[in-house]
Coordinates of C-alpha atoms and ligand atoms in Angstrom, one line a residue:
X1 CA 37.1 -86.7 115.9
X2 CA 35.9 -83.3 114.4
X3 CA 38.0 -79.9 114.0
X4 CA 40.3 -81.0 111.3
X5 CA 42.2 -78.1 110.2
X6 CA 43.8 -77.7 106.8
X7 CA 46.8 -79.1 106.8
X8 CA 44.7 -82.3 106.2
X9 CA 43.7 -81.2 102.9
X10 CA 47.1 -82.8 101.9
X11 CA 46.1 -85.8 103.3
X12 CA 44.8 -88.4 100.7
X13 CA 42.0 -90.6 102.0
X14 CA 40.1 -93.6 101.3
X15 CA 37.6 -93.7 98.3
X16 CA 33.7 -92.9 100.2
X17 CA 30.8 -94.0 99.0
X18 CA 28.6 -91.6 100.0
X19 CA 25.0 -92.9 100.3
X20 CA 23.1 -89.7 100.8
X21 CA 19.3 -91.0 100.1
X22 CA 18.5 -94.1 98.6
X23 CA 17.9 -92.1 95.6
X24 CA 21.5 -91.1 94.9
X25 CA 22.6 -94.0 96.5
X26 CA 21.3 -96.3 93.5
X27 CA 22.9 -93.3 90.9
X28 CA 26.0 -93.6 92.9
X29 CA 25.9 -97.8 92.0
X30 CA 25.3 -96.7 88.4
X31 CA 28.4 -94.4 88.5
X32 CA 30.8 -96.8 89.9
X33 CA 29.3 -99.8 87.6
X34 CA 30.1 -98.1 85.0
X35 CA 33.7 -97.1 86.3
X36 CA 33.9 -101.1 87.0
X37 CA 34.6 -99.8 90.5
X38 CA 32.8 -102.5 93.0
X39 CA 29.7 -101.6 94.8
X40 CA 29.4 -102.9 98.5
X41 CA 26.7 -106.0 97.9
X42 CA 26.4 -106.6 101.4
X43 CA 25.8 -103.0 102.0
X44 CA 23.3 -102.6 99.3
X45 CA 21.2 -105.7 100.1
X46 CA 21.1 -104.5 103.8
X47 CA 19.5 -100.9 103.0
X48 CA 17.3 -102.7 100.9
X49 CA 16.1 -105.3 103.8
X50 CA 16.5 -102.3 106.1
X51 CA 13.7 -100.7 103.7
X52 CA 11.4 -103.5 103.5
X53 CA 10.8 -104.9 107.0
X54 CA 10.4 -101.3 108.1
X55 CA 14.0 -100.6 109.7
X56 CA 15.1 -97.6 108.2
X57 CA 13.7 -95.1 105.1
X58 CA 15.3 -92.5 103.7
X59 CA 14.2 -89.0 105.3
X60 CA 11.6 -87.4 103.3
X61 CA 11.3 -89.7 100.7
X62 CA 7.7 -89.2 99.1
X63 CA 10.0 -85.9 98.3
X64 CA 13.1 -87.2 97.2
X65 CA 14.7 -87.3 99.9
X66 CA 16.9 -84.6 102.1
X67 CA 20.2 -85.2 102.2
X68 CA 21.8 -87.1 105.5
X69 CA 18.4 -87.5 107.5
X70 CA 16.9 -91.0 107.9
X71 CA 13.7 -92.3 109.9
X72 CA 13.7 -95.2 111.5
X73 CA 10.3 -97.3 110.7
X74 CA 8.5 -99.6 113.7
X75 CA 11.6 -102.2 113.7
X76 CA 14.2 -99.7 113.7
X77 CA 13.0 -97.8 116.9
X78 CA 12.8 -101.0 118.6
X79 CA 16.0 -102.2 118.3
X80 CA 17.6 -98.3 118.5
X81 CA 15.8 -98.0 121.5
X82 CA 16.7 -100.8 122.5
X83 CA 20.5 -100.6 122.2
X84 CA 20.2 -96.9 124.0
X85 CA 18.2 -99.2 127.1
X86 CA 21.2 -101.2 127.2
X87 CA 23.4 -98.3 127.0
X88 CA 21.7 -96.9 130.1
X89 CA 21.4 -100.4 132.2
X90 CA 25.1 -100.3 131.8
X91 CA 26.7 -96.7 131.8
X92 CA 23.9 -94.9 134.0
X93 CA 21.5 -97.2 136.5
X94 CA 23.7 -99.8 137.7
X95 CA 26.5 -97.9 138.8
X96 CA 26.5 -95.6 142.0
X97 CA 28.7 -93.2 140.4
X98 CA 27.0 -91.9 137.5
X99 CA 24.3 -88.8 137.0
X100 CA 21.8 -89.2 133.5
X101 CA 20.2 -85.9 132.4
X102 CA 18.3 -84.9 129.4
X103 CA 19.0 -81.4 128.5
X104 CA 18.1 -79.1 126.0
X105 CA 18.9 -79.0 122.2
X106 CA 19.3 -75.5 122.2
X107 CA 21.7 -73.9 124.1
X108 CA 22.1 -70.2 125.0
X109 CA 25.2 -69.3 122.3
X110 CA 27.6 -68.6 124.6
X111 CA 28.3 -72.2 125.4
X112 CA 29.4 -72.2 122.3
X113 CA 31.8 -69.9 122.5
X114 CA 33.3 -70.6 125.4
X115 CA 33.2 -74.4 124.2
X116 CA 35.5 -73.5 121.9
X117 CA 33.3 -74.6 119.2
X118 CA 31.8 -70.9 117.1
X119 CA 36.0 -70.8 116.3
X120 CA 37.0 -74.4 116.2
X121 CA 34.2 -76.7 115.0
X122 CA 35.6 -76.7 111.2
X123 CA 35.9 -79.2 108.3
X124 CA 38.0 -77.9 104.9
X125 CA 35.5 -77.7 102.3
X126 CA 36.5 -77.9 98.6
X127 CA 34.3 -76.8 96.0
X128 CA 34.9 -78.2 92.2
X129 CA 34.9 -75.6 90.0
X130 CA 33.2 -77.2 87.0
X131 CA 30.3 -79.3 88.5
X132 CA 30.4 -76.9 92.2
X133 CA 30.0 -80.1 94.2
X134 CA 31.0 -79.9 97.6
X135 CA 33.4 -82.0 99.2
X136 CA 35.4 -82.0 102.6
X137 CA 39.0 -81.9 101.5
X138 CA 39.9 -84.3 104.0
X139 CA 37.8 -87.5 102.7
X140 CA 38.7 -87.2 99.1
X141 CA 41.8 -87.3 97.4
X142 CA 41.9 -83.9 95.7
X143 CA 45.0 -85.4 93.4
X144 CA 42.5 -87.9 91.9
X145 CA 39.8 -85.2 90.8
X146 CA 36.4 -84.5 91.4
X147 CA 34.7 -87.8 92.7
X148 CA 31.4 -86.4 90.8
X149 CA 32.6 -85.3 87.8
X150 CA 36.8 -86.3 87.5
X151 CA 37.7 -82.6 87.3
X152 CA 41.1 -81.9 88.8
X153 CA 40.0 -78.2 89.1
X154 CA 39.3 -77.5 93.5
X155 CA 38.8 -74.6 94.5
X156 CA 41.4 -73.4 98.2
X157 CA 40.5 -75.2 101.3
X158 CA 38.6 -73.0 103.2
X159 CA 37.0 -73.5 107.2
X160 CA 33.1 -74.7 107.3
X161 CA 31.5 -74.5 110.5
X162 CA 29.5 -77.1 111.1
X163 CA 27.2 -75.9 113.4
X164 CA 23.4 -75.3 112.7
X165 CA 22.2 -71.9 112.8
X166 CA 18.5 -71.2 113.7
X167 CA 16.9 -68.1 115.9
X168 CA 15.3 -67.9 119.3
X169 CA 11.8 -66.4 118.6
X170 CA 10.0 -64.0 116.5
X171 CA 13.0 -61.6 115.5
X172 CA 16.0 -63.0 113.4
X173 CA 18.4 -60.7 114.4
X174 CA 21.9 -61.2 115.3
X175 CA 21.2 -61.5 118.9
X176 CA 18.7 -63.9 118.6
X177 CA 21.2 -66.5 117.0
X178 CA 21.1 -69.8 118.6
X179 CA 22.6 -73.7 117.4
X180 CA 21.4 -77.2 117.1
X181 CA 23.9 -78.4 119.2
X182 CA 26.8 -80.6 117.8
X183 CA 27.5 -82.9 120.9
X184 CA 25.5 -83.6 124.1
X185 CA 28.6 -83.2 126.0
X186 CA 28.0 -79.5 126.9
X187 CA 24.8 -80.0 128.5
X188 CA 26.4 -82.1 131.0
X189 CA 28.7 -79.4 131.6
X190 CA 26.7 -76.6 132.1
X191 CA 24.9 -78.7 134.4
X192 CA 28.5 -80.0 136.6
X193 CA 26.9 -77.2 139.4
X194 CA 23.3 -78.3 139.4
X195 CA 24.4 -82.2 140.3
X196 CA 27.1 -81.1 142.5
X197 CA 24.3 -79.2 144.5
X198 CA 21.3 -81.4 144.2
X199 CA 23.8 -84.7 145.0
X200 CA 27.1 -84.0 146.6
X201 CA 28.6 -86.9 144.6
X202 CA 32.5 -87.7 145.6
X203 CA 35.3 -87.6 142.7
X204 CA 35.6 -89.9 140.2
X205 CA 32.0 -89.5 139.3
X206 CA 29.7 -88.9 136.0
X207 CA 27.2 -87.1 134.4
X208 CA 26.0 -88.9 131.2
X209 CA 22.9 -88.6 128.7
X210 CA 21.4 -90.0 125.2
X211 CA 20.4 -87.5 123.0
X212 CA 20.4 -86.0 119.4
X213 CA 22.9 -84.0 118.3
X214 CA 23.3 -82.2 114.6
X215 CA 26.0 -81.2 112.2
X216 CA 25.9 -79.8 109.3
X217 CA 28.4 -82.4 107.4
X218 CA 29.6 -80.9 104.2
X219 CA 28.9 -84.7 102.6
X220 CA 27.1 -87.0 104.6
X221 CA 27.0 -90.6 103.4
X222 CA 27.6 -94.3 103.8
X223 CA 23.7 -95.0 105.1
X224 CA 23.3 -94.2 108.4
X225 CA 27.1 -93.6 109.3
X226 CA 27.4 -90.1 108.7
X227 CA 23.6 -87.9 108.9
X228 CA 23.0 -84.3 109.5
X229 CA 20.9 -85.2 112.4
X230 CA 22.1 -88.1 114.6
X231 CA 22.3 -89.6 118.3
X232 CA 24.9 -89.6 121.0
X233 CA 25.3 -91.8 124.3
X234 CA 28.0 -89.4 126.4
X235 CA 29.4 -89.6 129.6
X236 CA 31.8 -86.7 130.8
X237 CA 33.4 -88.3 133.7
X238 CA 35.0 -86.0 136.0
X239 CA 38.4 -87.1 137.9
X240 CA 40.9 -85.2 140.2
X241 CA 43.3 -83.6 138.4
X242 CA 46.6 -86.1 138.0
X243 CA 46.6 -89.7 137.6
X244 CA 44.3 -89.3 134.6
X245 CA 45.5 -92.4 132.3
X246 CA 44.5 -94.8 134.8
X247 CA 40.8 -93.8 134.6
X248 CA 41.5 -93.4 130.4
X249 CA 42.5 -97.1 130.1
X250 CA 39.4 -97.8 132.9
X251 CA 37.1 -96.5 130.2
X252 CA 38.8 -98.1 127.1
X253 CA 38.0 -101.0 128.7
X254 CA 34.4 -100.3 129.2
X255 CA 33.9 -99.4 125.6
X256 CA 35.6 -102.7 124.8
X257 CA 33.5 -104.3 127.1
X258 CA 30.2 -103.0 125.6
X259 CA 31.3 -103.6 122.1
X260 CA 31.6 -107.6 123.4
X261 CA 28.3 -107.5 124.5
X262 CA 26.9 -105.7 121.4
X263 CA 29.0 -108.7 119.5
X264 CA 30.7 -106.4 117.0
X265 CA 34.2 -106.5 119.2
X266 CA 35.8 -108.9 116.3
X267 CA 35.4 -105.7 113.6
X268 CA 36.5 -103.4 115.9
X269 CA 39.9 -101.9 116.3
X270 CA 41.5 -99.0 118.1
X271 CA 43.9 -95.7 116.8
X272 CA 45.5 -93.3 118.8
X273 CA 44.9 -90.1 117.5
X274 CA 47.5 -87.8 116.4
X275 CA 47.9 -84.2 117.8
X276 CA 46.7 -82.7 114.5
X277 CA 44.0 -84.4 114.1
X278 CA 42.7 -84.4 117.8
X279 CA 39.6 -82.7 118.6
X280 CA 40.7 -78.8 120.4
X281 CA 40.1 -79.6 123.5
X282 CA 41.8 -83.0 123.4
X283 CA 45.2 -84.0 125.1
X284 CA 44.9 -87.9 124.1
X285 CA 42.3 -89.8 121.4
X286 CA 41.7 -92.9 121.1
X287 CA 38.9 -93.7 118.2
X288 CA 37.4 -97.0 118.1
X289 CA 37.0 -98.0 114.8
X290 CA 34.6 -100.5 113.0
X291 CA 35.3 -102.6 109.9
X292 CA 32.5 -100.9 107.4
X293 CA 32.1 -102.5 104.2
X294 CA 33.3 -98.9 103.0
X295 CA 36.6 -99.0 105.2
X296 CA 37.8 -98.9 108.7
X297 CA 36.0 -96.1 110.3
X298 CA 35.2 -94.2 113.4
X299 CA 32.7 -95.8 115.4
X300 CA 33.4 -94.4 119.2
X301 CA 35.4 -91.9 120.2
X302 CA 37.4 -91.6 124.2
X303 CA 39.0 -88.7 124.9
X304 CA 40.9 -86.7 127.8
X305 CA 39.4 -83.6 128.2
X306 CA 41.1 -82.1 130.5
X307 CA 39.6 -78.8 132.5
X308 CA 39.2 -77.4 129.2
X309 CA 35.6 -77.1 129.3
X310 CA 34.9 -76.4 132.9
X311 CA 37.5 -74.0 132.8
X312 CA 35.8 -72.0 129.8
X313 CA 32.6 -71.6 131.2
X314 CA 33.8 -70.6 134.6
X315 CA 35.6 -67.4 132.1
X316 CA 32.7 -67.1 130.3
X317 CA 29.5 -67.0 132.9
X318 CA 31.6 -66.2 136.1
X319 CA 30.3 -68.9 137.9
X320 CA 32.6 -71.1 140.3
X321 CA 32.2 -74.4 138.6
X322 CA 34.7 -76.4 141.2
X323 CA 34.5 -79.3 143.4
X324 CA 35.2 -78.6 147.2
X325 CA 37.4 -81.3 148.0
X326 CA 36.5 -82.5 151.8
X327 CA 39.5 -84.1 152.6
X328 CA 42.4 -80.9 151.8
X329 CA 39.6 -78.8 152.6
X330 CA 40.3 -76.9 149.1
X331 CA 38.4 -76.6 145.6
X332 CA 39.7 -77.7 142.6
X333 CA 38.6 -77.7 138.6
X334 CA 37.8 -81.2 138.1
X335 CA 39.5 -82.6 134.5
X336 CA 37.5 -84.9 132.8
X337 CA 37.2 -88.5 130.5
X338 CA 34.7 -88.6 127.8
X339 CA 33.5 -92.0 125.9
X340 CA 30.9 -91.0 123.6
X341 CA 29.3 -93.4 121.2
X342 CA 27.3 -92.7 118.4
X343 CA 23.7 -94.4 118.5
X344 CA 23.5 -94.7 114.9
X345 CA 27.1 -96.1 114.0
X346 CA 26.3 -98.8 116.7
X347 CA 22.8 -99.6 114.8
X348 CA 25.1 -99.8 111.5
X349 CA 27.9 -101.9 112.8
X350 CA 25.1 -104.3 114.7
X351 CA 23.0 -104.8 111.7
X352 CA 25.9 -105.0 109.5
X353 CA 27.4 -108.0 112.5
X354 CA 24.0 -109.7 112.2
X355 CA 23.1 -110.2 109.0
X356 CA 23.6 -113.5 107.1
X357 CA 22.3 -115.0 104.2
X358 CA 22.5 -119.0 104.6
X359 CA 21.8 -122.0 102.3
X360 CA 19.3 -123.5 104.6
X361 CA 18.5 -126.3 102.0
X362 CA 20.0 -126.5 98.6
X363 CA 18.5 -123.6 96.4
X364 CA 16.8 -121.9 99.2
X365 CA 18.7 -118.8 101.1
X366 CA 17.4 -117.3 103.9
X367 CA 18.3 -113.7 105.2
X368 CA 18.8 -113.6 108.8
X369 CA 19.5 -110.8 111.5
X370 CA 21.7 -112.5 114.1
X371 CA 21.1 -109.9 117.0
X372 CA 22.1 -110.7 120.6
X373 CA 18.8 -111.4 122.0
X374 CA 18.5 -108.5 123.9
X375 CA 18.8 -106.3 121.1
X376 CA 16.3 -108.2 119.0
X377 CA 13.1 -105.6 118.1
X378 CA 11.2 -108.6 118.5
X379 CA 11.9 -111.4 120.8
X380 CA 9.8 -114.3 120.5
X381 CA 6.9 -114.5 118.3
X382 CA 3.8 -116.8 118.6
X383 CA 2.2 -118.8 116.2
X384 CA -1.0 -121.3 116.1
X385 CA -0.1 -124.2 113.7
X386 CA -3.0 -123.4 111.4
X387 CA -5.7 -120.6 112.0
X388 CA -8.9 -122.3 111.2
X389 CA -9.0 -124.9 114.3
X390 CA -10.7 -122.9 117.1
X391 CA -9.2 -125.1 120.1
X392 CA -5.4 -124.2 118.7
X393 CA -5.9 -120.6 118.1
X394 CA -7.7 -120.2 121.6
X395 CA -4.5 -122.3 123.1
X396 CA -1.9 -120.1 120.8
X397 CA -3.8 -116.6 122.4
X398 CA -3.5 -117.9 125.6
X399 CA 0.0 -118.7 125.4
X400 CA 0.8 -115.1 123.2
X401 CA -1.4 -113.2 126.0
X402 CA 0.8 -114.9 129.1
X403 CA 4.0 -114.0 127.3
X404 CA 3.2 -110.8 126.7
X405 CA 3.1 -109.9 130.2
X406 CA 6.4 -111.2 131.6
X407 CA 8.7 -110.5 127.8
X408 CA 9.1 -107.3 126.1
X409 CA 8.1 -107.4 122.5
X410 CA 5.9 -110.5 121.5
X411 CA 4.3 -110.6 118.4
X412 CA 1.4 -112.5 116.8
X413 CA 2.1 -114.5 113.6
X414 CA -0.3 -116.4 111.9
X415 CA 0.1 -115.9 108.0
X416 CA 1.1 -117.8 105.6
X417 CA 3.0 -121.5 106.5
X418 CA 5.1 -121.8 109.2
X419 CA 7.8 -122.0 107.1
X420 CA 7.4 -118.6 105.6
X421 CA 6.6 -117.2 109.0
X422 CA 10.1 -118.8 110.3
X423 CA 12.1 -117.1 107.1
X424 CA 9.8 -113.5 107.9
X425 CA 11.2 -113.9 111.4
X426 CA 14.7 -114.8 110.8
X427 CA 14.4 -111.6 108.7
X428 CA 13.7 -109.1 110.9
X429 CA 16.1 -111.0 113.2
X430 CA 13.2 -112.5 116.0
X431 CA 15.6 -115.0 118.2
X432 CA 12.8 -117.5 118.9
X433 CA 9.8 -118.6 117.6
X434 CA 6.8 -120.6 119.8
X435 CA 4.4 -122.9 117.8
X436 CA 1.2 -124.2 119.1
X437 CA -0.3 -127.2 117.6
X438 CA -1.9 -130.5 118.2
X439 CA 0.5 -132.0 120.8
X440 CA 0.1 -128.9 122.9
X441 CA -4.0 -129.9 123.0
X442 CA -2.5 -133.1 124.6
X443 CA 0.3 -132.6 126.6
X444 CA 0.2 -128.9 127.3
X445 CA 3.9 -128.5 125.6
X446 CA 5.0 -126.6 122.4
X447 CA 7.7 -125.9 119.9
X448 CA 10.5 -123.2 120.5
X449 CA 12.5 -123.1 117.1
X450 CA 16.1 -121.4 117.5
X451 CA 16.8 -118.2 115.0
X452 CA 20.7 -119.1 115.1
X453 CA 20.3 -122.9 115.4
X454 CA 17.1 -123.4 113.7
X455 CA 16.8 -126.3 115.9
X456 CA 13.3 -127.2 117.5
X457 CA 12.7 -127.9 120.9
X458 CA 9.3 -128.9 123.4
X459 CA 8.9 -126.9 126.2
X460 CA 6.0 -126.9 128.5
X461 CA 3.8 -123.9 127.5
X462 CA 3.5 -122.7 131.7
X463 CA 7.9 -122.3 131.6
X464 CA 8.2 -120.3 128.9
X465 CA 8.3 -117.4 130.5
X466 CA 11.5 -118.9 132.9
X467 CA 12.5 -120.0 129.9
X468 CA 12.8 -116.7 128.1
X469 CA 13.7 -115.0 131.1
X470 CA 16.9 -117.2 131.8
X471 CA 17.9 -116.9 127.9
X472 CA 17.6 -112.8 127.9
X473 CA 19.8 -112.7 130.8
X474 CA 22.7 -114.9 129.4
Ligands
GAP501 N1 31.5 -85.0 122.5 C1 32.6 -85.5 121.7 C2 32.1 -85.8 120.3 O1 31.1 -85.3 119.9 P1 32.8 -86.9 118.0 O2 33.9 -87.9 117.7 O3 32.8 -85.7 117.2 O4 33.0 -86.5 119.5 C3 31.1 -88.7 118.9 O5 31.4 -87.6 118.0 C4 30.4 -89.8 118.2 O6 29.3 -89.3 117.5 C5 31.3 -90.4 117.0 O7 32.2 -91.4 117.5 C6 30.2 -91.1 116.2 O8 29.8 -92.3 116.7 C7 29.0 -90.1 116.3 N2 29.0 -89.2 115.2 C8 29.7 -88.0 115.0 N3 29.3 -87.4 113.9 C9 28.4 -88.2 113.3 C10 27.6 -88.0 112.1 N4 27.7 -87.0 111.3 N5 26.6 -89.0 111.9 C11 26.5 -90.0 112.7 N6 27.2 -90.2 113.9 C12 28.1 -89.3 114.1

């Protein structure tokens, strides 16, 4: 969780290998090969695979870069979008007791303050006095020296505020001062009134949303894992006040849950918090953690709020954010359970889960994305057997243009052999691949080849779509 304070500067932490663009992340391999210090394979050979089958580039890159922003290409969207659609099916539409919103980026500035985060949203930053990087003091270990340059000469710990700085209109005074905000959880408070009015909802309910969210991280790093600019999936879920750690291990289950289906849950362990290093409004932490090739690190975060926030902004705009509780007939402050989940660290830990390289025969490997189906940016693709007989490509069209109407995300193959197309699809992690070829001219059936398996089966061309259907909803 953020808001460390200093006494953490003592702290000595885990080497990081800080992959800012891919530019300085292949200068960063140089450093530690020649330092004999080992460089993540699995790691590197995923940003590179990420790179070509158009998953994720480095921000910027025709101008080298900016540090800790990433774009996502044609595959990555899909299957980020697709993990925040499964997000929602789960957290938002199918339960009664939850409220999505969308809310704004920027924020009038005094949610910040009464947030708690203009005073409290802090990382030590150290600066090294000979090559003046900079460095939180928390993630290196300052005893060690500089991790650029081996210097053991740091200058005093001092607060950084995280927060992005930007103003409201033409005039860049001090008035006009507004933030990128650094969580999406203060939208849904600012908005507790406006669902209470427009919905009447009983306690326990929630109000939850997917958006971005930015921070201005004094070393971002590892890939995707920690960015300037990234997206959360929040829910602030508001209880009466007692009885809170039922509802606490109610959602630590939930986040369990949804790391089973996500089929990371074997990499991923859980660490209470300790006071100092809780967030400021926190009263009990519990971070889920994923196995990174770079360490055990934060992946989801569940917290106990408490009334801090809704208590803050009743202070700070005078408006009675309170529940009217029907039954004693009195209002009360509602306190509050928040599981937040980082989009990107999920997209991390699922491609890191899924990838594979097998020996499928001897001397040939193939690179595979093992996603659960429903994940998968593509989820069947459609070839013709060979694309210079008329009566199989007009079959194979057929067949593409009937899936296409019942299954998200078909694609068209028809280059190369089908054995190339198979190791292209297994690639970019496609669970199932249909061929159309003589037998179907005959018998109206054709091949469904297994991603996982690689096993081959006939089906007849008119199920697929049951077919399919049943297999997404396993
Ligand atoms: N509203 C509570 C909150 O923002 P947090 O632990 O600071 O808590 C929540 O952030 C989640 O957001 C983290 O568990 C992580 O998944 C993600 N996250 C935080 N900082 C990030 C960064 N710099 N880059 C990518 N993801 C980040």
């Amino acid at each position: 969780m953020f808001s460390r304070c200093f006494s953490v500067l003592a702290i000595a932490c885990q080497k990081e290998y800080y992959i800012r663009t891919l530019g300085v992340f292949m200068e960063e391999k140089a450093k530690k090969q020649k330092t004999n210090e080992p460089v993540s394979p699995l790691m590197e050979r995923l940003v590179s695979l990420a790179k070509r089958r158009g998953f994720i580039y480095a921000g910027s890159e025709i101008y080298g870069g900016l540090g800790g922003t990433w774009d996502y290409g044609p595959l990555g969207v899909e299957l980020k979008n697709n993990i925040k659609k499964e997000w929602w099916k789960r957290f938002v539409s199918y339960r009664r007791d939850m409220y999505g919103i969308d809310s704004s980026i920027l924020m009038n500035s005094k949610v910040w303050e009464a947030s708690g985060h203009l005073k409290n949203f802090v990382d030590p930053m150290v600066d090294c006095k000979k090559c003046k990087g900079r460095f939180r003091a928390d993630k290196i270990d300052v005893s060690s020296g500089c991790p650029t340059c081996g210097a053991k000469d740091f200058t005093e710990a001092r607060p950084f505020n995280m927060m992005f700085k930007t103003h409201a209109g033409p005039v860049e005074d001090s008035g006009a001062e507004v933030y990128l905000r650094p969580e999406t959880a203060q939208g849904m408070f600012v908005n507790f009134k406006n669902v209470i009015d427009s919905f009447h909802p009983k306690l326990p309910f929630g109000i939850a949303q997917i958006g971005k969210a930015f921070r201005n991280e004094i070393t971002p790093g590892n890939f995707i894992f920690r960015t300037r600019e990234f997206e959360q999936m929040e829910i602030e879920y508001f209880i009466k006040p007692g009885g809170w750690e039922s509802q606490f291990d109610y959602w630590l289950g939930e986040m369990r849950k949804w790391t089973e289906f996500l089929g990371i849950a074997k990499g991923v362990s859980e660490r209470e918090v300790s006071a100092e290093d809780r967030a400021h409004y926190s009263k009990r932490t519990i971070d889920i953690d994923f196995e990174f090739p770079f360490g055990k690190e934060e992946l989801y975060g569940l917290a106990y709020r408490t009334d801090f926030d809704l208590k803050n902004h009743i202070e700070k705009s005078g408006i009675d954010l309170v529940y009217y509780n029907e039954e004693t007939k009195k209002k009360l402050v509602p306190h509050v359970i928040e599981p937040t989940f980082g989009v990107d660290r999920t997209m991390l830990a699922v491609l890191l889960n899924s990838f594979a390289e097998e020996e499928v025969k001897e001397g040939e490997i193939r690179a595979v994305l093992k996603f659960p189906a429903r994940l998968a940016p593509v989820k069947v693709a459609v070839f013709p057997l060979v694309s210079n007989k008329e009566n199989i490509l007009a079959k194979a069209e057929e067949v593409h243009g009937r899936l296409k109407e019942s299954i998200d995300s078909v694609r068209w193959d028809d280059i190369g052999n089908i054995g190339k197309r198979y190791r292209r699809q297994d690639e970019i992690g496609t669970p199932w691949c249909v061929t159309v070829d003589y037998q179907t001219l005959e018998d109206g059936t054709v091949t469904v080849r297994d991603r996982d398996t690689m096993k081959q089966e006939r089906i007849a061309a008119g199920e697929l779509a049951g077919y399919f259907h049943k297999k997404l909803s396993q």
